[in-house]
Short mmCIF file of C-alpha atoms in Angstrom, two decimals:
data_model
loop_
_atom_site.label_atom_id
_atom_site.label_comp_id
_atom_site.label_asym_id
_atom_site.label_seq_id
_atom_site.Cartn_x
_atom_site.Cartn_y
_atom_site.Cartn_z
CA MET A 222 0.00 0.00 0.00
CA ASP A 223 1.46 3.40 -0.98
CA ARG A 224 0.89 6.76 0.65
CA SER A 225 -1.66 8.04 -1.89
CA SER A 226 -3.89 4.95 -1.66
CA LEU A 227 -3.76 5.09 2.14
CA LEU A 228 -4.79 8.76 2.11
CA GLN A 229 -7.65 8.00 -0.28
CA LEU A 230 -8.86 5.11 1.87
CA ILE A 231 -8.82 7.21 5.06
CA GLN A 232 -10.74 9.99 3.34
CA GLU A 233 -13.32 7.57 1.93
CA GLN A 234 -13.90 5.93 5.30
CA GLN A 235 -13.92 9.29 7.13
CA LEU A 236 -11.65 7.98 9.87
CA ASP A 237 -10.84 11.54 10.92
CA PRO A 238 -14.06 13.50 10.26
CA GLU A 239 -13.11 16.38 12.58
CA ASN A 240 -9.64 16.80 11.04
CA THR A 241 -7.89 16.44 14.40
CA GLY A 242 -4.84 14.77 12.90
CA PHE A 243 -5.40 11.60 14.96
CA ILE A 244 -6.99 8.27 14.06
CA GLY A 245 -8.25 5.59 16.43
CA ALA A 246 -5.95 2.57 16.31
CA ASP A 247 -8.79 0.09 16.76
CA THR A 248 -10.75 1.71 13.97
CA PHE A 249 -7.85 1.56 11.57
CA ALA A 250 -6.96 -2.02 12.51
CA GLY A 251 -10.56 -3.05 11.84
CA LEU A 252 -10.38 -1.32 8.47
CA VAL A 253 -7.23 -3.25 7.61
CA HIS A 254 -8.87 -6.59 8.42
CA SER A 255 -12.18 -5.78 6.71
CA HIS A 256 -10.48 -4.71 3.47
CA GLU A 257 -7.83 -7.46 3.73
CA LEU A 258 -5.06 -4.92 3.19
CA PRO A 259 -1.51 -6.35 2.92
CA LEU A 260 0.07 -5.00 6.09
CA ASP A 261 3.04 -6.69 7.76
CA PRO A 262 2.35 -8.19 11.20
CA ALA A 263 5.23 -6.12 12.58
CA LYS A 264 3.54 -2.93 11.41
CA LEU A 265 0.27 -3.93 13.10
CA ASP A 266 2.20 -4.48 16.33
CA MET A 267 3.79 -1.07 16.00
CA LEU A 268 0.40 0.47 15.31
CA VAL A 269 -0.72 -0.86 18.69
CA ALA A 270 2.46 0.47 20.29
CA LEU A 271 1.86 3.90 18.78
CA ALA A 272 -1.68 3.91 20.17
CA GLN A 273 -0.43 2.84 23.61
CA SER A 274 1.95 5.79 23.65
CA ASN A 275 -1.07 8.11 23.29
CA GLU A 276 -3.41 8.72 26.24
CA ARG A 277 -6.54 8.39 24.06
CA GLY A 278 -5.40 5.29 22.19
CA GLN A 279 -5.04 7.22 18.96
CA VAL A 280 -2.35 7.40 16.29
CA CYS A 281 -1.03 10.58 14.74
CA TYR A 282 -1.94 10.63 11.06
CA GLN A 283 1.62 11.49 9.97
CA GLU A 284 3.07 8.68 12.07
CA LEU A 285 0.57 6.28 10.50
CA VAL A 286 1.61 7.41 7.01
CA ASP A 287 5.29 7.02 7.94
CA LEU A 288 4.58 3.52 9.24
CA ILE A 289 2.85 2.42 6.06
CA SER A 290 5.55 4.09 3.93
CA SER A 291 8.32 2.32 5.93
CA LYS A 292 9.72 5.63 7.17
CA ARG A 293 10.69 6.22 10.77
CA SER A 294 11.59 9.54 12.33
CA SER A 295 13.01 10.19 15.79
CA SER A 296 9.54 11.13 17.10
CA PHE A 297 8.17 7.90 15.64
CA LYS A 298 10.84 5.89 17.46
CA ARG A 299 10.15 7.67 20.74
CA ALA A 300 6.44 6.93 20.41
CA ILE A 301 7.19 3.26 19.75
CA ALA A 302 9.53 3.13 22.75
CA ASN A 303 6.83 4.54 25.02
CA GLY A 304 4.32 1.88 24.01
CA GLN A 305 6.46 -1.17 23.32
CA ARG A 306 6.15 -2.74 26.79
CA ALA A 307 2.73 -4.19 26.00
CA LEU A 308 3.32 -5.41 22.46
CA PRO A 309 1.06 -8.45 21.98
CA ARG A 310 3.37 -10.70 19.98
CA ASP A 311 6.18 -12.82 21.39
CA GLY A 312 9.81 -12.31 20.45
CA LEU A 313 11.28 -13.56 17.20
CA LEU A 314 12.96 -16.43 19.03
CA ASP A 315 9.49 -17.96 19.39
CA GLU A 316 8.66 -17.81 15.67
CA PRO A 317 7.96 -21.42 14.54
CA GLY A 318 8.49 -23.10 11.18
CA LEU A 319 11.20 -20.83 9.76
CA GLY A 320 13.35 -21.88 6.82
CA VAL A 321 17.14 -21.80 6.84
CA TYR A 322 17.42 -18.34 5.34
CA LYS A 323 14.78 -16.79 7.60
CA ARG A 324 16.54 -18.29 10.61
CA PHE A 325 19.73 -16.62 9.41
CA VAL A 326 17.85 -13.31 9.07
CA ARG A 327 16.58 -13.76 12.62
CA TYR A 328 20.14 -14.48 13.79
CA VAL A 329 21.35 -11.28 12.13
CA ALA A 330 18.53 -9.30 13.77
CA TYR A 331 19.56 -10.50 17.23
CA GLU A 332 23.25 -9.97 16.50
CA ILE A 333 22.93 -6.38 15.33
CA LEU A 334 19.79 -4.74 16.73
CA PRO A 335 19.26 -3.99 20.45
CA CYS A 336 15.47 -3.50 20.44
CA GLU A 337 12.81 -6.18 19.92
CA VAL A 338 10.62 -3.78 17.94
CA ASP A 339 13.53 -3.02 15.59
CA ARG A 340 14.34 -6.70 15.30
CA ARG A 341 10.76 -7.55 14.33
CA TRP A 342 10.58 -4.58 11.96
CA TYR A 343 13.77 -5.77 10.20
CA PHE A 344 12.70 -9.43 10.16
CA TYR A 345 9.39 -8.78 8.43
CA ARG A 346 10.71 -6.12 6.03
CA HIS A 347 13.92 -7.89 4.99
CA ARG A 348 14.22 -8.96 1.38
CA SER A 349 17.01 -11.12 -0.04
CA CYS A 350 17.45 -8.77 -2.99
CA PRO A 351 19.64 -6.82 -3.16
CA PRO A 352 22.13 -9.01 -1.29
CA PRO A 353 24.98 -7.52 0.81
CA VAL A 354 27.26 -7.15 -2.20
CA PHE A 355 29.65 -4.45 -0.94
CA MET A 356 31.45 -6.34 1.81
CA ALA A 357 31.47 -9.56 -0.22
CA SER A 358 32.88 -7.75 -3.27
CA VAL A 359 35.59 -5.96 -1.29
CA THR A 360 36.64 -9.20 0.39
CA LEU A 361 36.70 -11.09 -2.91
CA ALA A 362 38.76 -8.34 -4.58
CA GLN A 363 41.27 -8.37 -1.71
CA ILE A 364 41.65 -12.15 -1.97
CA ILE A 365 42.15 -12.00 -5.75
CA VAL A 366 44.77 -9.23 -5.47
CA PHE A 367 46.59 -11.15 -2.74
CA LEU A 368 46.63 -14.37 -4.80
CA CYS A 369 47.94 -12.51 -7.85
CA TYR A 370 50.80 -10.89 -5.95
CA GLY A 371 51.52 -14.06 -3.98
CA ALA A 372 51.89 -16.06 -7.19
CA ARG A 373 53.90 -13.32 -8.86
CA LEU A 374 56.32 -12.84 -5.94
CA ASN A 375 56.21 -16.46 -4.78
CA LYS A 376 55.76 -15.11 -1.26
CA TRP A 377 52.67 -15.51 0.94
CA VAL A 378 53.83 -14.15 4.33
CA LEU A 379 55.43 -10.75 5.00
CA GLN A 380 55.09 -9.73 1.35
CA THR A 381 56.12 -6.16 2.16
CA TYR A 382 59.72 -7.31 2.52
CA HIS A 383 59.88 -8.28 -1.15
CA PRO A 384 61.53 -5.47 -3.16
CA GLU A 385 58.89 -5.67 -5.90
CA TYR A 386 55.90 -5.43 -3.56
CA MET A 387 56.08 -1.68 -2.93
CA LYS A 388 56.13 -1.01 -6.66
CA SER A 389 52.43 -1.81 -6.82
CA PRO A 390 50.28 1.14 -7.97
CA LEU A 391 47.82 0.27 -5.18
CA VAL A 392 50.11 0.74 -2.15
CA TYR A 393 50.13 4.06 -0.30
CA HIS A 394 53.68 5.39 -0.12
CA PRO A 395 54.54 8.89 1.16
CA GLY A 396 56.64 9.47 -1.93
CA HIS A 397 53.53 8.99 -4.08
CA ARG A 398 51.18 11.28 -2.16
CA ALA A 399 50.21 13.12 -5.34
CA ARG A 400 48.61 9.93 -6.64
CA ALA A 401 45.43 10.42 -4.64
CA TRP A 402 43.87 7.06 -5.47
CA ARG A 403 46.50 5.35 -3.30
CA PHE A 404 44.86 6.79 -0.18
CA LEU A 405 42.01 4.31 -0.83
CA THR A 406 43.42 1.50 -2.98
CA TYR A 407 45.92 0.41 -0.34
CA MET A 408 43.02 -1.48 1.25
CA PHE A 409 43.39 -4.17 -1.44
CA MET A 410 47.01 -4.94 -0.49
CA HIS A 411 48.01 -6.91 2.62
CA VAL A 412 51.21 -7.71 4.49
CA GLY A 413 50.57 -11.42 4.23
CA LEU A 414 48.15 -14.27 4.57
CA GLU A 415 47.71 -13.66 8.29
CA GLN A 416 46.54 -10.03 7.91
CA LEU A 417 44.30 -10.87 4.97
CA GLY A 418 42.71 -13.78 6.85
CA PHE A 419 42.02 -11.63 9.91
CA ASN A 420 40.48 -8.78 7.91
CA ALA A 421 38.45 -11.04 5.60
CA LEU A 422 37.04 -12.97 8.56
CA LEU A 423 35.88 -9.81 10.34
CA GLN A 424 34.49 -8.30 7.14
CA LEU A 425 32.34 -11.36 6.55
CA MET A 426 31.35 -12.03 10.17
CA ILE A 427 30.58 -8.41 11.11
CA GLY A 428 30.48 -6.40 7.90
CA VAL A 429 27.98 -8.59 6.04
CA PRO A 430 25.38 -8.64 8.88
CA LEU A 431 25.79 -4.89 9.32
CA GLU A 432 25.22 -4.36 5.60
CA MET A 433 22.15 -6.61 5.67
CA VAL A 434 20.59 -4.49 8.42
CA HIS A 435 21.79 -0.96 7.65
CA GLY A 436 22.16 -1.16 3.89
CA LEU A 437 24.94 -0.85 1.33
CA LEU A 438 25.13 2.96 1.33
CA ARG A 439 25.67 3.44 5.05
CA ILE A 440 28.10 0.57 5.57
CA SER A 441 30.16 1.35 2.48
CA LEU A 442 30.36 4.98 3.64
CA LEU A 443 31.56 3.87 7.08
CA TYR A 444 34.09 1.39 5.68
CA LEU A 445 35.59 3.79 3.13
CA ALA A 446 35.64 6.62 5.70
CA GLY A 447 37.75 4.36 7.95
CA VAL A 448 40.07 3.45 5.07
CA LEU A 449 40.57 7.08 4.04
CA ALA A 450 41.05 8.24 7.62
CA GLY A 451 43.64 5.49 8.09
CA SER A 452 45.94 6.57 5.26
CA LEU A 453 45.54 10.29 6.03
CA THR A 454 46.33 9.72 9.71
CA VAL A 455 49.49 7.83 8.75
CA SER A 456 50.51 10.70 6.46
CA ILE A 457 50.26 13.05 9.46
CA THR A 458 51.57 10.98 12.39
CA ASP A 459 53.97 8.52 10.72
CA MET A 460 55.12 10.53 7.74
CA ARG A 461 57.81 8.17 6.44
CA ALA A 462 55.74 4.98 6.52
CA PRO A 463 53.69 3.31 3.80
CA VAL A 464 50.28 1.71 4.42
CA VAL A 465 48.74 -1.57 3.24
CA GLY A 466 45.68 -3.57 4.29
CA GLY A 467 42.02 -2.84 4.88
CA SER A 468 42.41 -2.53 8.64
CA GLY A 469 41.17 1.07 8.73
CA GLY A 470 37.78 0.02 7.35
CA VAL A 471 37.67 -3.21 9.36
CA TYR A 472 38.36 -1.44 12.64
CA ALA A 473 35.74 1.19 11.81
CA LEU A 474 33.11 -1.54 11.43
CA CYS A 475 34.21 -3.54 14.47
CA SER A 476 34.58 -0.54 16.78
CA ALA A 477 31.17 0.81 15.79
CA HIS A 478 29.52 -2.56 16.40
CA LEU A 479 31.28 -3.18 19.73
CA ALA A 480 30.47 0.34 20.94
CA ASN A 481 26.83 -0.14 19.95
CA VAL A 482 26.69 -3.44 21.85
CA VAL A 483 28.18 -1.86 24.99
CA MET A 484 25.82 1.13 24.91
CA ASN A 485 22.81 -1.18 24.46
CA TRP A 486 24.07 -4.03 26.62
CA ALA A 487 20.75 -4.78 28.31
CA GLY A 488 18.83 -4.91 25.02
CA MET A 489 21.27 -7.07 23.05
CA ARG A 490 20.23 -10.72 22.87
CA CYS A 491 23.25 -12.21 21.08
CA PRO A 492 24.48 -15.33 22.94
CA TYR A 493 27.72 -15.25 24.98
CA LYS A 494 28.05 -11.52 24.35
CA LEU A 495 30.55 -10.92 27.17
CA LEU A 496 32.85 -13.74 26.06
CA ARG A 497 32.64 -12.67 22.44
CA MET A 498 33.32 -9.06 23.39
CA VAL A 499 36.47 -10.07 25.28
CA LEU A 500 37.66 -12.30 22.42
CA ALA A 501 37.06 -9.54 19.87
CA LEU A 502 39.02 -7.00 21.92
CA VAL A 503 41.88 -9.47 22.45
CA CYS A 504 42.08 -10.28 18.73
CA MET A 505 41.93 -6.62 17.68
CA SER A 506 44.55 -5.63 20.27
CA SER A 507 46.81 -8.49 19.18
CA GLU A 508 46.58 -7.39 15.56
CA VAL A 509 47.53 -3.83 16.53
CA GLY A 510 50.41 -5.16 18.64
CA ARG A 511 51.64 -7.25 15.74
CA ALA A 512 51.51 -4.20 13.44
CA VAL A 513 53.52 -2.15 15.96
CA TRP A 514 56.11 -4.94 16.18
CA LEU A 515 56.48 -5.16 12.40
CA ARG A 516 56.76 -1.36 12.15
CA PHE A 517 59.54 -0.87 14.70
CA SER A 518 61.22 -4.30 14.94
CA PRO A 519 61.10 -5.85 11.47
CA PRO A 520 62.08 -9.53 11.58
CA LEU A 521 63.73 -9.35 8.14
CA PRO A 522 66.03 -6.83 6.46
CA ALA A 523 63.99 -4.20 4.64
CA SER A 524 64.81 -1.50 2.11
CA GLY A 525 62.61 1.06 3.87
CA PRO A 526 60.15 1.65 6.71
CA GLN A 527 57.47 -1.00 7.15
CA PRO A 528 53.72 -0.23 6.99
CA SER A 529 52.33 1.87 9.83
CA PHE A 530 49.85 0.72 12.46
CA MET A 531 48.13 4.10 12.81
CA ALA A 532 45.46 3.15 10.26
CA HIS A 533 44.05 0.67 12.81
CA LEU A 534 43.65 3.38 15.43
CA ALA A 535 42.19 5.90 12.99
CA GLY A 536 39.61 3.36 11.85
CA ALA A 537 38.62 2.70 15.46
CA VAL A 538 38.06 6.43 16.04
CA VAL A 539 35.89 6.66 12.92
CA GLY A 540 33.89 3.66 14.11
CA VAL A 541 33.23 5.05 17.59
CA SER A 542 32.18 8.44 16.20
CA MET A 543 30.64 8.18 12.74
CA GLY A 544 29.92 4.46 12.93
CA LEU A 545 28.10 4.60 16.24
CA THR A 546 25.92 7.42 14.94
CA ILE A 547 24.98 5.30 11.91
CA LEU A 548 24.27 2.12 13.87
CA ARG A 549 22.12 3.92 16.42
CA SER A 550 19.99 5.38 13.61
CA TYR A 551 18.45 2.21 12.22
CA GLU A 552 15.69 3.11 9.74
CA GLU A 553 15.97 6.78 10.66
CA ARG A 554 17.05 9.61 8.40
CA LEU A 555 20.58 10.65 9.27
CA GLN A 556 20.08 14.13 7.84
CA ASP A 557 17.42 14.81 10.49
CA GLN A 558 19.86 14.30 13.37
CA CYS A 559 22.08 17.03 14.74
CA GLY A 560 24.72 14.52 15.87
CA TRP A 561 25.20 13.31 12.30
CA TRP A 562 26.02 16.81 11.06
CA VAL A 563 28.45 17.32 13.94
CA VAL A 564 30.26 14.10 12.99
CA LEU A 565 30.34 15.08 9.32
CA LEU A 566 31.70 18.52 10.19
CA ALA A 567 34.44 16.99 12.33
CA TYR A 568 35.36 14.47 9.62
CA GLY A 569 35.31 17.14 6.91
CA THR A 570 37.56 19.38 9.02
CA PHE A 571 39.99 16.49 9.47
CA LEU A 572 40.02 15.83 5.70
CA LEU A 573 40.70 19.48 4.94
CA PHE A 574 43.51 19.63 7.49
CA ALA A 575 45.04 16.41 6.14
CA VAL A 576 44.98 17.70 2.55
CA PHE A 577 46.83 20.90 3.50
CA TRP A 578 49.22 18.89 5.65
CA ASN A 579 50.15 16.64 2.73
CA ILE A 580 50.63 19.61 0.43
CA PHE A 581 52.74 21.83 2.68
CA ALA A 582 53.95 20.10 5.87
CA TYR A 583 56.48 17.71 4.35
CA ASP A 584 58.47 20.57 2.82
CA LEU A 585 58.05 22.95 5.75
CA LEU A 586 59.20 20.33 8.27
CA GLY A 587 61.97 19.06 6.05
CA THR A 588 60.80 15.48 6.43
CA HIS A 589 63.06 12.99 4.70
CA VAL A 590 60.79 10.65 2.77
CA PRO A 591 62.31 7.36 1.58
CA PRO A 592 62.43 7.34 -2.20
CA PRO A 593 59.54 5.40 -3.67
CA PRO A 594 60.48 2.11 -5.33
#
């Protein structure tokens, strides 16, 4: 049902004859059943919740239109939160007779979303098309690039120590700062099989569910913002070092998800969440520690500085700031939130500063940059 047909039906049935802007929830629910209108069960539940948030058991006309149109504003979410305690249906865990794919969708809902209303909303609205293609495509491209360079160099671990590796047009090197694409394309290159395996695993285990829930646009924006922030941060804080690997984007996704879980700890229903949180933090810290070790204590002779670890930290900062704002705004318009514009302003200011830094600071500070291969 679209907005125009809903408006026409309400006018024909005179559900709001006095033009008060409110409609009785029971009256509308009866209209839905009598006309056999295709309305998701989750939306009927939310209609009841909206009515329960109102003292007279009525629903604001605009909120009803937003509900039917699958739009949710901040005021809509607050109204749902006020009335959700008495929702009539059981949780998704009690849904019987689900197929394999729908059980996976239910698993994703409980992994990502902290509120039962949001979980039910996602479960009933989810469609398998389009699939989460961004994270899968990025991971596949990284694997293909790694296999190509591994076969070409005949080296699968610590590839950065091979003299031909840094000649790749994808690697970020401070001597090639003018080639702007390298600030993003370095995410396709990896130190070795161990870094690629770690990043690919997290991208599939965390990135794909996040993309299924929040959509391609938001998750790709978060991932690429972490990647770009990673290389720019290295160019400011570790000016002689190159960068490889998608860790900036991976840490943006993981940090945003972990921060969202912590802030909504009581509402999250993912099993063994404390143990999994500890394991995730240990693994992420170990990867950072390994990157620090390779940067300052290389195990093999190298012709120049090894890749920096600052991209990991920059990605984590992006995740806690921009990423948390995105994940806490499920099915809400980001442009309607003041916090989103504050985050964008901060990120834009950082980008502008980094651009000027890369143009002028290297010469002004007299930084000796290793010659690019």
